[in-house]
Backbone as a printed PyTorch tensor [residue, N CA C, xyz], in Angstrom:
tensor([[[ 59.5610, 146.9770, 116.0090],
         [ 59.9690, 147.7840, 114.8960],
         [ 60.9560, 146.9800, 114.0590]],

        [[ 60.7450, 146.9530, 112.7750],
         [ 61.6220, 146.2400, 111.8520],
         [ 62.3700, 147.2740, 111.0210]],

        [[ 63.5560, 147.6670, 111.5020],
         [ 64.3640, 148.6790, 110.8180],
         [ 65.8190, 148.2630, 110.9110]],

        [[ 66.4790, 148.1790, 109.7480],
         [ 67.8920, 147.8270, 109.7270],
         [ 68.6550, 148.9370, 109.0300]],

        [[ 69.8000, 149.3140, 109.5980],
         [ 70.6490, 150.3400, 109.0100],
         [ 72.0900, 149.8780, 109.1360]],

        [[ 72.8520, 149.9730, 108.0630],
         [ 74.2450, 149.5670, 108.1180],
         [ 74.9900, 149.9950, 106.8800]],

        [[ 76.3020, 149.8270, 106.9310],
         [ 77.1110, 150.1630, 105.7660],
         [ 78.1570, 149.0890, 105.5480]],

        [[ 78.5870, 148.9820, 104.3120],
         [ 79.5770, 147.9870, 103.9470],
         [ 79.9500, 148.1640, 102.4980]],

        [[ 80.5560, 147.1300, 101.9270],
         [ 80.9830, 147.1700, 100.5230],
         [ 80.2780, 146.0750,  99.7280]],

        [[ 79.9840, 146.3820,  98.4670],
         [ 79.3290, 145.4140,  97.5890],
         [ 80.3270, 144.3440,  97.1630]],

        [[ 79.8790, 143.0870,  97.1260],
         [ 80.7680, 141.9790,  96.7900],
         [ 80.8680, 141.7210,  95.2860]],

        [[ 79.9470, 142.2880,  94.4920],
         [ 80.0170, 142.1720,  93.0300],
         [ 79.1590, 143.2650,  92.4160]],

        [[ 79.3040, 143.4640,  91.1160],
         [ 78.4970, 144.4690,  90.4200],
         [ 77.0290, 144.0620,  90.4700]],

        [[ 76.1410, 144.9910,  90.8330],
         [ 74.7040, 144.6780,  90.8060],
         [ 74.2230, 144.4770,  89.3660]],

        [[ 73.2550, 143.6180,  89.1950],
         [ 72.6820, 143.3720,  87.8800],
         [ 71.1650, 143.4980,  87.9650]],

        [[ 70.6170, 144.6010,  87.4680],
         [ 69.1540, 144.7620,  87.5250],
         [ 68.4600, 143.8180,  86.5500]],

        [[ 67.2680, 143.3660,  86.9220],
         [ 66.4470, 142.5100,  86.0560],
         [ 65.0600, 143.1280,  85.9780]],

        [[ 64.3950, 142.8840,  84.8660],
         [ 63.0340, 143.3770,  84.6910],
         [ 62.0770, 142.1980,  84.7250]],

        [[ 61.0510, 142.3120,  85.5430],
         [ 60.0340, 141.2740,  85.6510],
         [ 59.0560, 141.3970,  84.4880]],

        [[ 58.2130, 140.3990,  84.3180],
         [ 57.2510, 140.3970,  83.2130],
         [ 56.3080, 141.5850,  83.2740]],

        [[ 56.0150, 142.0700,  84.4770],
         [ 55.1090, 143.2140,  84.6050],
         [ 55.8180, 144.5550,  84.4170]],

        [[ 57.1250, 144.5190,  84.0910],
         [ 57.8670, 145.7420,  83.8080],
         [ 58.6250, 146.3290,  84.9880]],

        [[ 58.3970, 145.7910,  86.1920],
         [ 59.1040, 146.3080,  87.3650],
         [ 60.5630, 145.8710,  87.3380]],

        [[ 61.4260, 146.7480,  87.8370],
         [ 62.8480, 146.4380,  87.9090],
         [ 63.1820, 145.9750,  89.3250]],

        [[ 64.0100, 144.9470,  89.4250],
         [ 64.4840, 144.4560,  90.7190],
         [ 66.0000, 144.2840,  90.6160]],

        [[ 66.6930, 144.6340,  91.6800],
         [ 68.1470, 144.5140,  91.6940],
         [ 68.5700, 143.9040,  93.0290]],

        [[ 69.2610, 142.7840,  92.9490],
         [ 69.7580, 142.1090,  94.1490],
         [ 71.2630, 142.3120,  94.2420]],

        [[ 71.7250, 142.5230,  95.4700],
         [ 73.1430, 142.7710,  95.7210],
         [ 73.5350, 142.0780,  97.0130]],

        [[ 74.8310, 141.8440,  97.1850],
         [ 75.3460, 141.2970,  98.4380],
         [ 76.2540, 142.3350,  99.0730]],

        [[ 76.0040, 142.6250, 100.3450],
         [ 76.7560, 143.6210, 101.0870],
         [ 77.6160, 142.9240, 102.1300]],

        [[ 78.9210, 143.2160, 102.1320],
         [ 79.8370, 142.6900, 103.1470],
         [ 79.9430, 143.7300, 104.2520]],

        [[ 79.5650, 143.3330, 105.4700],
         [ 79.5760, 144.2280, 106.6200],
         [ 80.5260, 143.6620, 107.6650]],

        [[ 81.5080, 144.4720, 108.0620],
         [ 82.4730, 144.0390, 109.0760],
         [ 81.9730, 144.3910, 110.4700]],

        [[ 82.2990, 143.5220, 111.4270],
         [ 81.9450, 143.7380, 112.8260],
         [ 83.1700, 143.4010, 113.6610]],

        [[ 83.5200, 144.2770, 114.5750],
         [ 84.6710, 144.0410, 115.4290],
         [ 85.9660, 144.4560, 114.7460]],

        [[ 87.0880, 144.0960, 115.3950],
         [ 88.3990, 144.4420, 114.8510],
         [ 89.4240, 143.4300, 115.3420]],

        [[ 90.5740, 143.4310, 114.6820],
         [ 91.6510, 142.5190, 115.0620],
         [ 91.2440, 141.0670, 114.9280]],

        [[ 91.6220, 140.2460, 115.9310],
         [ 91.2970, 138.8220, 115.9190],
         [ 89.8080, 138.5530, 116.0800]],

        [[ 89.0760, 139.5150, 116.5990],
         [ 87.6350, 139.3560, 116.8320],
         [ 86.7950, 139.8320, 115.6430]],

        [[ 87.4520, 140.2660, 114.5760],
         [ 86.7430, 140.7810, 113.4000],
         [ 85.9980, 139.6610, 112.6900]],

        [[ 84.7590, 139.9760, 112.3230],
         [ 83.9230, 139.0240, 111.6070],
         [ 83.2130, 139.7740, 110.4820]],

        [[ 83.0640, 139.1300, 109.3430],
         [ 82.3750, 139.7420, 108.2130],
         [ 81.0730, 139.0040, 107.9600]],

        [[ 79.9980, 139.7670, 107.8250],
         [ 78.6820, 139.2150, 107.5140],
         [ 78.3500, 139.5720, 106.0700]],

        [[ 77.7370, 138.6520, 105.3510],
         [ 77.3300, 138.8760, 103.9710],
         [ 75.8090, 138.9140, 103.9360]],

        [[ 75.2650, 140.0960, 103.6610],
         [ 73.8250, 140.3180, 103.6960],
         [ 73.2800, 140.5120, 102.2890]],

        [[ 72.1470, 139.8840, 102.0260],
         [ 71.4850, 140.0190, 100.7260],
         [ 70.5960, 141.2550, 100.7530]],

        [[ 70.7290, 142.1080,  99.7270],
         [ 69.9060, 143.3090,  99.5940],
         [ 69.0260, 143.1740,  98.3670]],

        [[ 67.8330, 143.7680,  98.4240],
         [ 66.9650, 143.8160,  97.2510],
         [ 66.3860, 145.2290,  97.1430]],

        [[ 66.4510, 145.7860,  95.9190],
         [ 65.8550, 147.0920,  95.6410],
         [ 64.8580, 146.9350,  94.5040]],

        [[ 63.9090, 147.8600,  94.4340],
         [ 62.8430, 147.7840,  93.4460],
         [ 62.6900, 149.1130,  92.7210]],

        [[ 62.0970, 149.0680,  91.5350],
         [ 61.7160, 150.2650,  90.7910],
         [ 62.8890, 151.1100,  90.3420]],

        [[ 62.7250, 152.4280,  90.4270],
         [ 63.7470, 153.3680,  89.9810],
         [ 65.0350, 153.1950,  90.7900]],

        [[ 64.9040, 152.9070,  92.0830],
         [ 66.0870, 152.6830,  92.9190],
         [ 66.8950, 151.5100,  92.3780]],

        [[ 66.2250, 150.4530,  91.9620],
         [ 66.9100, 149.2860,  91.3990],
         [ 67.6470, 149.6540,  90.1190]],

        [[ 67.0200, 150.4470,  89.2610],
         [ 67.6620, 150.8750,  88.0200],
         [ 68.9040, 151.7100,  88.3030]],

        [[ 68.7820, 152.6650,  89.2220],
         [ 69.9030, 153.5450,  89.5550],
         [ 71.0470, 152.7420,  90.1600]],

        [[ 70.7340, 151.8180,  91.0550],
         [ 71.7690, 150.9760,  91.6650],
         [ 72.4580, 150.1200,  90.6030]],

        [[ 71.6820, 149.5020,  89.7530],
         [ 72.2370, 148.6330,  88.7240],
         [ 73.1150, 149.3600,  87.7240]],

        [[ 72.8000, 150.6200,  87.4600],
         [ 73.5490, 151.3850,  86.4680],
         [ 74.7370, 152.1380,  87.0410]],

        [[ 74.8050, 152.3030,  88.3630],
         [ 75.8260, 153.1640,  88.9340],
         [ 76.7400, 152.5240,  89.9680]],

        [[ 76.2990, 151.4920,  90.6480],
         [ 77.1330, 150.8810,  91.6830],
         [ 78.0830, 149.8530,  91.0800]],

        [[ 79.2350, 149.6610,  91.7330],
         [ 80.2050, 148.6770,  91.2650],
         [ 80.7280, 147.8590,  92.4450]],

        [[ 81.3070, 146.7260,  92.1210],
         [ 81.9150, 145.8480,  93.1240],
         [ 82.9350, 146.6370,  93.9490]],

        [[ 82.8630, 146.4590,  95.2710],
         [ 83.8020, 147.1130,  96.1690],
         [ 83.3760, 148.4860,  96.6340]],

        [[ 82.3200, 149.0390,  96.0260],
         [ 81.8660, 150.3700,  96.4130],
         [ 81.1910, 150.3170,  97.7750]],

        [[ 81.4420, 151.3480,  98.5600],
         [ 80.8240, 151.4380,  99.8820],
         [ 79.4270, 152.0190,  99.7410]],

        [[ 78.4630, 151.4420, 100.4610],
         [ 77.0970, 151.9590, 100.4880],
         [ 76.5750, 151.9190, 101.9190]],

        [[ 75.6480, 152.8150, 102.1990],
         [ 74.9390, 152.8170, 103.4730],
         [ 73.4730, 152.5540, 103.1490]],

        [[ 72.8760, 151.6470, 103.8840],
         [ 71.5400, 151.1520, 103.5530],
         [ 70.6110, 151.2590, 104.7490]],

        [[ 69.3660, 151.6410, 104.4690],
         [ 68.2830, 151.5580, 105.4490],
         [ 67.1950, 150.7010, 104.8240]],

        [[ 66.5940, 149.8540, 105.6290],
         [ 65.5300, 149.0120, 105.1120],
         [ 64.9440, 148.1420, 106.2030]],

        [[ 64.2300, 147.1240, 105.7810],
         [ 63.6440, 146.1970, 106.7540],
         [ 64.0650, 144.7790, 106.4220]],

        [[ 64.1060, 143.9500, 107.4340],
         [ 64.4810, 142.5570, 107.2790],
         [ 63.2510, 141.7640, 106.8370]],

        [[ 63.4170, 140.9930, 105.7690],
         [ 62.3300, 140.1900, 105.2200],
         [ 62.7860, 138.7390, 105.1550]],

        [[ 61.9880, 137.8360, 105.6980],
         [ 62.2510, 136.3960, 105.6100],
         [ 61.1030, 135.7490, 104.8630]],

        [[ 61.4290, 134.7790, 104.0340],
         [ 60.3980, 134.0910, 103.2660],
         [ 60.9100, 132.7090, 102.8890]],

        [[ 60.1060, 131.9680, 102.1610],
         [ 60.4990, 130.6280, 101.7220],
         [ 59.9350, 130.3790, 100.3280]],

        [[ 60.5300, 129.3780,  99.6570],
         [ 60.0520, 128.9670,  98.3470],
         [ 60.3680, 127.4860,  98.1670]],

        [[ 59.7120, 126.8660,  97.1980],
         [ 59.9190, 125.4500,  96.8950],
         [ 60.8560, 125.3150,  95.7100]],

        [[ 61.8510, 124.4340,  95.8270],
         [ 62.7460, 124.1480,  94.7090],
         [ 63.1220, 122.6780,  94.7700]],

        [[ 62.8560, 121.9720,  93.6810],
         [ 63.1590, 120.5440,  93.5880],
         [ 62.5430, 119.7600,  94.7470]],

        [[ 61.3340, 120.1400,  95.1240],
         [ 60.6240, 119.4380,  96.1890],
         [ 61.1010, 119.7720,  97.5930]],

        [[ 62.0400, 120.6910,  97.7350],
         [ 62.5340, 121.0810,  99.0490],
         [ 62.1590, 122.5260,  99.3310]],

        [[ 61.8620, 122.7990, 100.5830],
         [ 61.5630, 124.1560, 101.0040],
         [ 62.8590, 124.8730, 101.3220]],

        [[ 63.0720, 126.0190, 100.6770],
         [ 64.2620, 126.8440, 100.8940],
         [ 63.8310, 128.1070, 101.6230]],

        [[ 64.5900, 128.4860, 102.6370],
         [ 64.3170, 129.6880, 103.4170],
         [ 65.3920, 130.7310, 103.1180]],

        [[ 65.0120, 132.0090, 103.1370],
         [ 65.9840, 133.0740, 102.9240],
         [ 65.6050, 134.3040, 103.7330]],

        [[ 66.6020, 135.1090, 104.0170],
         [ 66.4270, 136.3790, 104.7060],
         [ 67.2060, 137.4250, 103.9270]],

        [[ 66.5860, 138.5850, 103.7160],
         [ 67.2390, 139.6580, 102.9810],
         [ 66.8020, 141.0050, 103.5370]],

        [[ 67.5140, 142.0500, 103.1310],
         [ 67.1620, 143.4140, 103.5170],
         [ 66.4310, 144.0470, 102.3380]],

        [[ 65.1850, 144.4400, 102.5590],
         [ 64.4190, 145.1630, 101.5480],
         [ 64.7850, 146.6410, 101.7030]],

        [[ 65.5110, 147.1790, 100.7330],
         [ 66.0940, 148.5150, 100.8350],
         [ 65.0380, 149.5940, 100.6460]],

        [[ 64.9630, 150.5010, 101.6200],
         [ 64.0850, 151.6610, 101.5180],
         [ 64.8820, 152.8920, 101.0970]],

        [[ 66.1560, 152.9360, 101.5110],
         [ 67.0130, 154.0850, 101.2030],
         [ 68.4500, 153.6030, 101.0900]],

        [[ 69.1730, 154.1160, 100.0950],
         [ 70.5680, 153.7320,  99.9130],
         [ 71.3780, 154.9720,  99.5590]],

        [[ 72.5350, 155.0880, 100.1810],
         [ 73.4550, 156.1850,  99.8820],
         [ 74.7290, 155.5940,  99.3000]],

        [[ 75.1720, 156.1700,  98.2000],
         [ 76.3860, 155.6970,  97.5410],
         [ 77.5860, 156.3170,  98.2330]],

        [[ 78.5800, 155.4890,  98.5280],
         [ 79.8030, 155.9670,  99.1540],
         [ 80.9620, 155.9120,  98.1810]],

        [[ 82.1490, 155.8770,  98.7480],
         [ 83.3680, 155.8960,  97.9410],
         [ 83.4980, 154.6310,  97.1020]],

        [[ 84.0220, 154.8210,  95.9000],
         [ 84.3480, 153.6980,  95.0260],
         [ 85.7330, 153.1930,  95.3970]],

        [[ 86.0170, 151.9320,  95.1020],
         [ 87.3620, 151.4330,  95.3850],
         [ 88.3970, 152.1380,  94.5080]],

        [[ 89.6240, 152.2240,  95.0070],
         [ 90.7030, 152.8330,  94.2280],
         [ 90.9300, 152.0200,  92.9550]],

        [[ 91.2720, 152.6920,  91.8880],
         [ 91.5380, 152.0710,  90.5840],
         [ 90.3200, 151.3490,  90.0200]],

        [[ 89.1210, 151.7680,  90.4070],
         [ 87.8940, 151.1200,  89.9210],
         [ 87.6450, 151.5040,  88.4710]],

        [[ 87.2440, 150.5410,  87.6760],
         [ 86.8770, 150.7860,  86.2900],
         [ 85.4230, 151.2350,  86.2560]],

        [[ 85.1020, 152.2680,  85.4750],
         [ 83.7150, 152.7280,  85.4010],
         [ 82.8150, 151.7090,  84.7180]],

        [[ 81.5430, 151.7600,  85.0710],
         [ 80.5540, 150.8920,  84.4300],
         [ 80.3590, 151.3320,  82.9920]],

        [[ 79.8650, 150.4390,  82.1400],
         [ 79.6550, 150.7500,  80.7270],
         [ 78.7460, 151.9550,  80.5480]],

        [[ 77.7120, 152.0510,  81.3790],
         [ 76.7750, 153.1710,  81.2560],
         [ 77.4820, 154.4900,  81.5340]],

        [[ 78.4370, 154.4930,  82.4240],
         [ 79.1530, 155.7150,  82.7380],
         [ 80.1560, 156.0440,  81.6470]],

        [[ 80.7460, 155.0460,  81.0090],
         [ 81.7020, 155.2930,  79.9440],
         [ 81.0210, 155.9380,  78.7430]],

        [[ 79.7660, 155.5750,  78.4870],
         [ 79.0410, 156.1270,  77.3530],
         [ 78.6360, 157.5670,  77.5990]],

        [[ 78.5030, 157.9510,  78.8490],
         [ 78.1020, 159.3090,  79.1910],
         [ 79.2950, 160.2490,  79.0650]],

        [[ 79.1150, 161.3510,  78.3630],
         [ 80.2180, 162.2930,  78.2020],
         [ 80.3180, 163.2440,  79.3840]],

        [[ 79.2580, 163.3620,  80.1860],
         [ 79.2710, 164.2400,  81.3500],
         [ 79.1720, 163.3930,  82.6010]],

        [[ 80.1740, 163.4870,  83.4540],
         [ 80.1360, 162.7710,  84.7300],
         [ 79.3670, 163.6200,  85.7240]],

        [[ 78.5290, 162.9770,  86.5020],
         [ 77.7440, 163.6670,  87.5140],
         [ 78.0400, 163.0640,  88.8720]],

        [[ 78.0430, 163.8900,  89.8960],
         [ 78.2740, 163.3650,  91.2340],
         [ 77.0180, 162.7120,  91.8050]],

        [[ 75.8700, 163.0110,  91.2180],
         [ 74.6240, 162.3950,  91.6680],
         [ 74.4320, 161.0630,  90.9590]],

        [[ 73.7490, 160.0910,  91.5980],
         [ 73.5280, 158.8180,  90.9340],
         [ 72.6040, 158.9390,  89.7240]],

        [[ 71.7530, 159.9480,  89.6900],
         [ 70.8990, 160.1860,  88.5260],
         [ 70.4240, 161.6250,  88.5800]],

        [[ 69.9540, 162.1180,  87.4630],
         [ 69.4490, 163.4770,  87.4140],
         [ 67.9310, 163.4340,  87.4440]],

        [[ 67.3350, 164.2770,  88.2740],
         [ 65.8850, 164.3380,  88.3670],
         [ 65.3290, 165.0120,  87.1230]],

        [[ 64.1530, 164.5700,  86.6480],
         [ 63.5580, 165.2120,  85.4740],
         [ 63.1340, 166.6380,  85.8160]],

        [[ 63.1090, 167.5370,  84.8280],
         [ 62.7070, 168.9140,  85.1040],
         [ 61.2400, 168.9790,  85.5230]],

        [[ 60.9330, 169.9360,  86.4140],
         [ 59.5700, 170.1300,  86.8990],
         [ 58.9850, 171.3470,  86.1810]],

        [[ 57.8000, 171.1890,  85.5590],
         [ 57.1770, 172.3320,  84.8880],
         [ 56.8960, 173.4710,  85.8670]],

        [[ 57.0010, 174.7280,  85.4030],
         [ 56.8190, 175.8960,  86.2560],
         [ 55.4540, 175.9090,  86.9630]],

        [[ 54.4280, 175.4300,  86.2870],
         [ 53.0910, 175.4540,  86.8910],
         [ 52.9360, 174.4810,  88.0690]],

        [[ 53.8610, 173.5440,  88.2090],
         [ 53.7950, 172.5920,  89.3180],
         [ 54.6250, 173.0290,  90.5240]],

        [[ 55.3850, 174.0910,  90.3880],
         [ 56.1790, 174.6010,  91.4970],
         [ 55.2560, 175.3940,  92.4340]],

        [[ 55.2090, 175.0520,  93.7370],
         [ 54.2270, 175.6590,  94.6390],
         [ 54.5740, 177.0780,  95.0830]],

        [[ 55.6880, 177.6320,  94.6870],
         [ 56.0360, 178.9970,  95.1270],
         [ 56.4490, 179.8750,  93.9680]]])
């Protein structure tokens, strides 16, 4: 079974990108602490999100914010300058937004919004004829 679950803080603001085919991808780095005291160690894990999740993450998450992630571990390789480069990342299936750091400045998208919402995004309305009850 390939399932990873963990929580930590983002090391920088996520920046979503759009591919030529229109899909959105957002890469982030998550700092995860293990242990305590002198035995404490921090791991830096690469996360990748796709589609609407990538857009929501890119528009709402900020550096230092705590997140909890579920996903799978993906390893792959690519060629660069004649050398083979290997990488491992977490392909995010589910992400929960946690507390923002104290004194955090809001993202530009949030500053433009006159209504603050506790949800990362608002779901579009569902027509009455599509409601099953």
